[in-house]
CSV table of C-alpha atoms and ligand atoms in Angstrom, one decimal:
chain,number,residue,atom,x,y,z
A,152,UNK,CA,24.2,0.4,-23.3
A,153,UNK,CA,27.6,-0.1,-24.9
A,154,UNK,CA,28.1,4.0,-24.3
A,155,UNK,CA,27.1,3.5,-20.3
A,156,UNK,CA,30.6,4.0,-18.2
A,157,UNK,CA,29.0,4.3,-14.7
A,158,UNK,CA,25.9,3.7,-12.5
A,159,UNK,CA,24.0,5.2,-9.9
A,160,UNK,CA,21.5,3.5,-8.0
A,161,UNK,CA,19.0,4.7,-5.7
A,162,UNK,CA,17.2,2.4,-3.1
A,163,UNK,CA,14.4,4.6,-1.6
A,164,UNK,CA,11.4,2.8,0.3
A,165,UNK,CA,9.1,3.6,-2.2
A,166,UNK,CA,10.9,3.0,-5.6
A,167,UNK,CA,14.3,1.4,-6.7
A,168,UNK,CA,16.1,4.2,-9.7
A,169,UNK,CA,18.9,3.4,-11.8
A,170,UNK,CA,21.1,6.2,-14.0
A,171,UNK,CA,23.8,5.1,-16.6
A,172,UNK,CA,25.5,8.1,-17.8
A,173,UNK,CA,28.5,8.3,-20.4
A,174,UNK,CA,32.4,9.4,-20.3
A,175,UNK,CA,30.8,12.3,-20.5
A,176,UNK,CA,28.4,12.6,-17.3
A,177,UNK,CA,25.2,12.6,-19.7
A,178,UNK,CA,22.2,10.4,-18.6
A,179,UNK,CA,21.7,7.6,-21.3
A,180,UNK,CA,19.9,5.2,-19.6
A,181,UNK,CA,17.7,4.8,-16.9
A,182,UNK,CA,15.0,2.4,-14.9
A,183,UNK,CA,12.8,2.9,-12.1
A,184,UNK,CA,10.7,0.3,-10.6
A,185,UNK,CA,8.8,0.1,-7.6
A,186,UNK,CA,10.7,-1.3,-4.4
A,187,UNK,CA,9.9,-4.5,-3.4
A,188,UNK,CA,10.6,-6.4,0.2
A,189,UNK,CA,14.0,-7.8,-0.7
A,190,UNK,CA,16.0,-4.9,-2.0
A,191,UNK,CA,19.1,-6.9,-2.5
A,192,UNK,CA,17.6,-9.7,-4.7
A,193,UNK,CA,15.8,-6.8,-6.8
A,194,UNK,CA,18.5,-5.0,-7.0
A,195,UNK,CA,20.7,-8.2,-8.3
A,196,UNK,CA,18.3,-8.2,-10.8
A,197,UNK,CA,18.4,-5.1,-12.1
A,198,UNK,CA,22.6,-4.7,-12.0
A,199,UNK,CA,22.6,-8.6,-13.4
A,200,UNK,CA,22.8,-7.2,-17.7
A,201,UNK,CA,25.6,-4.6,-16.3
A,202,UNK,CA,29.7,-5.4,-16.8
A,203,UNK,CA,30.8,-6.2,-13.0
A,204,UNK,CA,33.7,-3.8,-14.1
A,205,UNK,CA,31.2,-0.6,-14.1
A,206,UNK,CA,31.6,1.9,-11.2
A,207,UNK,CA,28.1,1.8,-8.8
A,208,UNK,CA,27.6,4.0,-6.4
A,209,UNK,CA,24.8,3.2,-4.1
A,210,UNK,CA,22.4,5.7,-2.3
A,211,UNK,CA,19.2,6.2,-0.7
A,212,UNK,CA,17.1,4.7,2.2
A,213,UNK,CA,18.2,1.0,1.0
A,214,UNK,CA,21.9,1.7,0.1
A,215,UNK,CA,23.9,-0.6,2.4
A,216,UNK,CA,22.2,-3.6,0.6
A,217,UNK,CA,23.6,-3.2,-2.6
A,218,UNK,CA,26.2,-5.8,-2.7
A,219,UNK,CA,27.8,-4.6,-6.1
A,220,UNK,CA,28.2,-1.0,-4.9
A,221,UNK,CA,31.6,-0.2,-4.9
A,222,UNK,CA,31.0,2.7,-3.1
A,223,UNK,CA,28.1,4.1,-0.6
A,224,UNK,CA,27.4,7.3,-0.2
A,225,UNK,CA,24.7,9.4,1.4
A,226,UNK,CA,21.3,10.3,-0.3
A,227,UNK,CA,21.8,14.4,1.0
A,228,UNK,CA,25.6,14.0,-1.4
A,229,UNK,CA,24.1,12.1,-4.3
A,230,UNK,CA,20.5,14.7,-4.4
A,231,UNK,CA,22.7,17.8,-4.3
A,232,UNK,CA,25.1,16.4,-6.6
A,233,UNK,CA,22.5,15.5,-9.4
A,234,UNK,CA,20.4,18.9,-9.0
A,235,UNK,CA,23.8,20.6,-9.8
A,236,UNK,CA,24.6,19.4,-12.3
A,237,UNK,CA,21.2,19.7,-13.7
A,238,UNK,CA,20.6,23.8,-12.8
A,239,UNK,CA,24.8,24.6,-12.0
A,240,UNK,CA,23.7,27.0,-9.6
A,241,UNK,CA,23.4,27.4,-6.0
A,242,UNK,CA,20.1,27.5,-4.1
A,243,UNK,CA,17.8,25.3,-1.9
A,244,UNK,CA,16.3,22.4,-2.7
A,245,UNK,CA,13.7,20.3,-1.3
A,246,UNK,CA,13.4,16.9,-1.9
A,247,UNK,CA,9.6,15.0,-1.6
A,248,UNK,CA,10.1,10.8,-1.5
A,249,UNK,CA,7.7,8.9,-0.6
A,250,UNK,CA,8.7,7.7,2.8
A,251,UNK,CA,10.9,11.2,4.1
A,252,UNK,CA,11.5,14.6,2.6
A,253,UNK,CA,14.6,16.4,2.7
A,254,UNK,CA,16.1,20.2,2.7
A,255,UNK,CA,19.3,20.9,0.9
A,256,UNK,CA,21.6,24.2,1.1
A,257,UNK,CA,23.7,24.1,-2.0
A,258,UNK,CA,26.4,26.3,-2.9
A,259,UNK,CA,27.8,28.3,-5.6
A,260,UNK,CA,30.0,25.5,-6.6
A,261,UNK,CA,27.6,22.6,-5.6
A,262,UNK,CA,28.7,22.2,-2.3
A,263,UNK,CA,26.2,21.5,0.7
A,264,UNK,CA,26.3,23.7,2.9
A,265,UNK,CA,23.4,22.9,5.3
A,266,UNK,CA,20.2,20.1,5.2
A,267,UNK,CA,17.6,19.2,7.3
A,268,UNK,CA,15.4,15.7,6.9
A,269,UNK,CA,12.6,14.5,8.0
A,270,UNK,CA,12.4,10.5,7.8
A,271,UNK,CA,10.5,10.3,11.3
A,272,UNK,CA,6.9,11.0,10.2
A,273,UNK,CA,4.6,10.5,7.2
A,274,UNK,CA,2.9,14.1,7.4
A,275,UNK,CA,5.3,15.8,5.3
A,276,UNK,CA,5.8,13.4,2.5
A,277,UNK,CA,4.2,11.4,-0.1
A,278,UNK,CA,2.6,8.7,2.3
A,279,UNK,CA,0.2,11.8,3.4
A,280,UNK,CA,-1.0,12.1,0.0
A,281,UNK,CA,-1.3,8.5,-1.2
A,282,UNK,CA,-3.3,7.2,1.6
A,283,UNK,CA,-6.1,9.6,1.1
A,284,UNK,CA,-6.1,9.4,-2.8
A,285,UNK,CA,-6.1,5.5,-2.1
A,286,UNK,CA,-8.9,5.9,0.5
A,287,UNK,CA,-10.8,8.7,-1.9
A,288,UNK,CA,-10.4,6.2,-5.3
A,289,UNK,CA,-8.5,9.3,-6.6
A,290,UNK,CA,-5.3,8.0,-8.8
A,291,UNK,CA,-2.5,9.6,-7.7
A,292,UNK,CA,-1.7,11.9,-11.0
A,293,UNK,CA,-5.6,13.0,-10.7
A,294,UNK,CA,-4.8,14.8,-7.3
A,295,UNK,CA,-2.7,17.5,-8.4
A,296,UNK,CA,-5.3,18.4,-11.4
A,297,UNK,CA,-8.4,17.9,-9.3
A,298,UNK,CA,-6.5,20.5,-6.2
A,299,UNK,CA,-5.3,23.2,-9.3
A,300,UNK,CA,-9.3,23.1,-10.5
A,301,UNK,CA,-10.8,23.8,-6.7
A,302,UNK,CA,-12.3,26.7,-5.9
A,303,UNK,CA,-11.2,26.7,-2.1
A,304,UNK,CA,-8.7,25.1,0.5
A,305,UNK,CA,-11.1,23.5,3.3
A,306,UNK,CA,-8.9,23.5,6.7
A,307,UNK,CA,-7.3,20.2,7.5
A,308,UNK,CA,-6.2,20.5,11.3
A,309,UNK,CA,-4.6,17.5,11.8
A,310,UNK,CA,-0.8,17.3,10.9
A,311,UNK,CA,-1.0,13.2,12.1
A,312,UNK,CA,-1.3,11.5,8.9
A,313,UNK,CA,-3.8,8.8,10.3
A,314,UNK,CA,-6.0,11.8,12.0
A,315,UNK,CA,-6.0,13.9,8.8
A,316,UNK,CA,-7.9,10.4,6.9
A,317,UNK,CA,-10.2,10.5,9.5
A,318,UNK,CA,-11.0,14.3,9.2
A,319,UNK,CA,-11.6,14.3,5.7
A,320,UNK,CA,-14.2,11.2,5.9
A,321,UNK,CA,-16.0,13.6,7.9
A,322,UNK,CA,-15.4,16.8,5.5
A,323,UNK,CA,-16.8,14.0,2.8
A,324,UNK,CA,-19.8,12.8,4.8
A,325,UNK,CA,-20.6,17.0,5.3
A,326,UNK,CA,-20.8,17.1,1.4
A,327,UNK,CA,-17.7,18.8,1.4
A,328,UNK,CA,-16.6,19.1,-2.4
A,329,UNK,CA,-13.6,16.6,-2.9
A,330,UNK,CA,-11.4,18.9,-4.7
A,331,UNK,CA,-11.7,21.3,-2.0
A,332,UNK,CA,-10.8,18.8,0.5
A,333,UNK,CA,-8.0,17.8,-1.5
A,334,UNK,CA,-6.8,21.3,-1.9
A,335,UNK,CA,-6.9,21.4,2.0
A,336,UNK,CA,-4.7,18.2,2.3
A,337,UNK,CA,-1.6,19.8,-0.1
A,338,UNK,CA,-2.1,22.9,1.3
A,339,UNK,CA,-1.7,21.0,5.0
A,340,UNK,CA,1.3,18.7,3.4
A,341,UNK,CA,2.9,22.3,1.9
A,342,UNK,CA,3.2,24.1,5.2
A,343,UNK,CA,5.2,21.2,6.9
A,344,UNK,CA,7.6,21.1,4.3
A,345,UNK,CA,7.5,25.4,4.1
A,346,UNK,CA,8.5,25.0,7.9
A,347,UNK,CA,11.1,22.2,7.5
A,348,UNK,CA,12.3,24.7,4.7
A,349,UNK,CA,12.9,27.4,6.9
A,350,UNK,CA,14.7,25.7,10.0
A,351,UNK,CA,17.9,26.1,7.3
A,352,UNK,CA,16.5,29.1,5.7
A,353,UNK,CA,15.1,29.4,2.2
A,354,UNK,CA,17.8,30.7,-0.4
A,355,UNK,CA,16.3,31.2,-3.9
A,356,UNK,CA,15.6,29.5,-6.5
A,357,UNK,CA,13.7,26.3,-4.8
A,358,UNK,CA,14.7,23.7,-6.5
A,359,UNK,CA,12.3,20.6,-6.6
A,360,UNK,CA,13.3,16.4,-7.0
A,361,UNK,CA,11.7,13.5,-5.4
A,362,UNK,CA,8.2,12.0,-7.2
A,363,UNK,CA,5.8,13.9,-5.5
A,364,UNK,CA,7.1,16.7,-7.2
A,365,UNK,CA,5.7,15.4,-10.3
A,366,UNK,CA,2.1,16.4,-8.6
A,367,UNK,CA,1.9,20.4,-10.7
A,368,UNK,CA,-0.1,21.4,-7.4
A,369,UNK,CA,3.0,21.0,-5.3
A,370,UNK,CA,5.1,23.2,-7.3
A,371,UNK,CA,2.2,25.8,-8.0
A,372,UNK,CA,1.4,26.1,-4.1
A,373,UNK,CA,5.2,25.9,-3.0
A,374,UNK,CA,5.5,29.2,-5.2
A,375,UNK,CA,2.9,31.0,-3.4
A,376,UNK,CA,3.4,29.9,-0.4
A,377,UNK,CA,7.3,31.2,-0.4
A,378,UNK,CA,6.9,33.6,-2.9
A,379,UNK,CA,9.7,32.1,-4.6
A,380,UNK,CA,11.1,31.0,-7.9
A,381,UNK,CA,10.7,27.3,-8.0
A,382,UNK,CA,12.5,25.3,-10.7
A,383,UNK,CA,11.9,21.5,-11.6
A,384,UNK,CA,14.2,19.3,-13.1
A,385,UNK,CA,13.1,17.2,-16.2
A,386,UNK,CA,13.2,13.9,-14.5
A,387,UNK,CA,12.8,14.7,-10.4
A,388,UNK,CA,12.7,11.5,-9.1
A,389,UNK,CA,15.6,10.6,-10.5
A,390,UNK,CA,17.9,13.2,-9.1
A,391,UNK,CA,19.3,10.8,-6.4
A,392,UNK,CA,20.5,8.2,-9.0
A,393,UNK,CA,22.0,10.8,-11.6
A,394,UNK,CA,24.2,12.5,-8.6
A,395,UNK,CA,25.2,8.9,-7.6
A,396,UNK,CA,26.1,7.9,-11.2
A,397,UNK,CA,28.2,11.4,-11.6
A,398,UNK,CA,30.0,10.2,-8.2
A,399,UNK,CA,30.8,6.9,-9.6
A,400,UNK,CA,32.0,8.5,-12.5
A,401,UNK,CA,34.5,10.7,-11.0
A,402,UNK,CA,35.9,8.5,-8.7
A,403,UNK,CA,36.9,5.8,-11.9
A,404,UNK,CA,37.5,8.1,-15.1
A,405,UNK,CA,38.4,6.0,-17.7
B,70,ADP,P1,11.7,7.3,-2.6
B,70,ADP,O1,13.0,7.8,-3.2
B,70,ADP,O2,11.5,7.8,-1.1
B,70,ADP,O3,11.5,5.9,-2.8
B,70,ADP,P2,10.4,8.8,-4.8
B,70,ADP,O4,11.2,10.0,-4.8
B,70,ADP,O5,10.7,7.8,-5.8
B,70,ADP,O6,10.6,8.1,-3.3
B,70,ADP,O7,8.9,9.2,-4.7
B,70,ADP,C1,7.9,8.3,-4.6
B,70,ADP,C2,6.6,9.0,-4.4
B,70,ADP,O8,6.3,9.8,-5.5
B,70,ADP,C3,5.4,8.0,-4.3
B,70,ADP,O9,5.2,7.9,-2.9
B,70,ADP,C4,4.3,8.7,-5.0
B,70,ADP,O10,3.4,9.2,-4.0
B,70,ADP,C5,4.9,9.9,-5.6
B,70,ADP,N1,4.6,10.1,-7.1
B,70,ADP,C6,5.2,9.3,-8.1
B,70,ADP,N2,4.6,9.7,-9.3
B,70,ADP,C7,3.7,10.7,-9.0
B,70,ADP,C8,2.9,11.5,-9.8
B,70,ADP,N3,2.8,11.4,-11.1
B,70,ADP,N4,2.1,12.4,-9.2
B,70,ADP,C9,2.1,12.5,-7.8
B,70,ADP,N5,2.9,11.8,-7.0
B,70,ADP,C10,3.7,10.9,-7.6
């Protein structure tokens, strides 16, 4: 803790992520918890063991509630700054939260260049995926094992999140296999985000942050779908946090 000389702290709708990082910009400490009702008070909590002297900046869906912040700044910024410093290169890179996904041009020298977002629907981000496995009794971690092991991709038609649960109750009460169904459902979530990719334009490598990214069928079917290199950070959902904690960094070197 002693070594932690900044902070970055992401307030997303679905989780709340913390990043310490040294004089150095290396990640030594980090939290994530799920986000509850009253970001402020949970966020109180969380900064409450923290020097009031440490540099926060605050990012992410819930950002303007963080009352210790001493500086805001957006979630596109703090992503592309964090995946940057994790690769150093330039490239896209798609973001997958649970509430909005996100499209990032980054530049040679880190820079964004272009992004598009898409915070207006839940067909194109985590929600899609985490109602059905909650309807199916599938834990969330299972689905991207059980959609890797099926044999086929079953056509989901609806994009509508709500429609798509209603279609695969009927796929189920058909005796379609699960796994196939599944498969259909990522394959359905995959093309939104391939066509959100290319209103900016796909410029290799995709690189991957957000938690749903955690799911190994997203990556695999991202890759085949693009026929891209796709590269994954060792901790994607916490992406947002590191850039922010790298911001807060530079702004107050010690
Ligand atoms: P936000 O920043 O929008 O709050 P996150 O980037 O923290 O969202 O991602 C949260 C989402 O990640 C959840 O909606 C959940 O669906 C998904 N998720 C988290 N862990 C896993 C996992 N191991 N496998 C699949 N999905 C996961």
């Amino acid at each position: 803790m002693a070594s932690i000389q900044a902070l970055g702290i992401d307030v997303g709708s679905t989780t709340v992520k913390i990043v310490g990082v040294d004089a150095g910009g290396n990640p030594v400490w980090h939290i994530l918890e799920q986000s509850e009702p009253y970001a402020e008070v949970q966020v109180e909590r969380l900064l409450a063991q923290f020097s009031s002297i440490l540099p926060v900046v605050a990012t992410g869906y819930g950002r303007n509630l963080v009352r210790q912040a001493t500086r805001i700044v957006t979630e596109i910024t703090c992503h592309a700054r964090g995946i940057y410093a994790e690769f150093r290169h330039s490239g896209t890179l798609l973001d997958i939260g649970g509430q909005d996904s996100k499209v990032i041009q980054i530049g040679p020298t880190g820079e964004v260049l272009d992004f598009a977002m898409n915070d207006k629907c839940a067909a194109g981000t985590g929600r899609f995926l985490e109602n059905t496995a909650r309807r199916l009794n599938v834990p969330l971690e299972q689905m991207g094992p059980k959609v890797l092991a099926a044999e086929e991709d079953v056509a989901i038609s609806s994009t509508c999140t709500v429609f798509a649960e209603s279609e695969i109750i009927s796929l189920i009460a058909r005796g379609v296999p699960l796994p196939s169904i599944l498969r259909g459902l990522h394959r359905a979530l995959i093309k939104r985000l391939v066509a959100m990719i290319q209103t900016i334009g796909l410029v290799p490598p995709l690189m991957l942050s957000g938690g749903v990214v955690q799911n190994p069928a997203i990556c695999q079917m991202l890759q085949e779908e693009l026929d891209a290199e796709v590269i994954l950070p060792g901790t994607p959902q916490l992406m947002g946090a590191l850039g922010a904690a790298l911001i807060a960094l530079e702004r107050h070197p010690k």
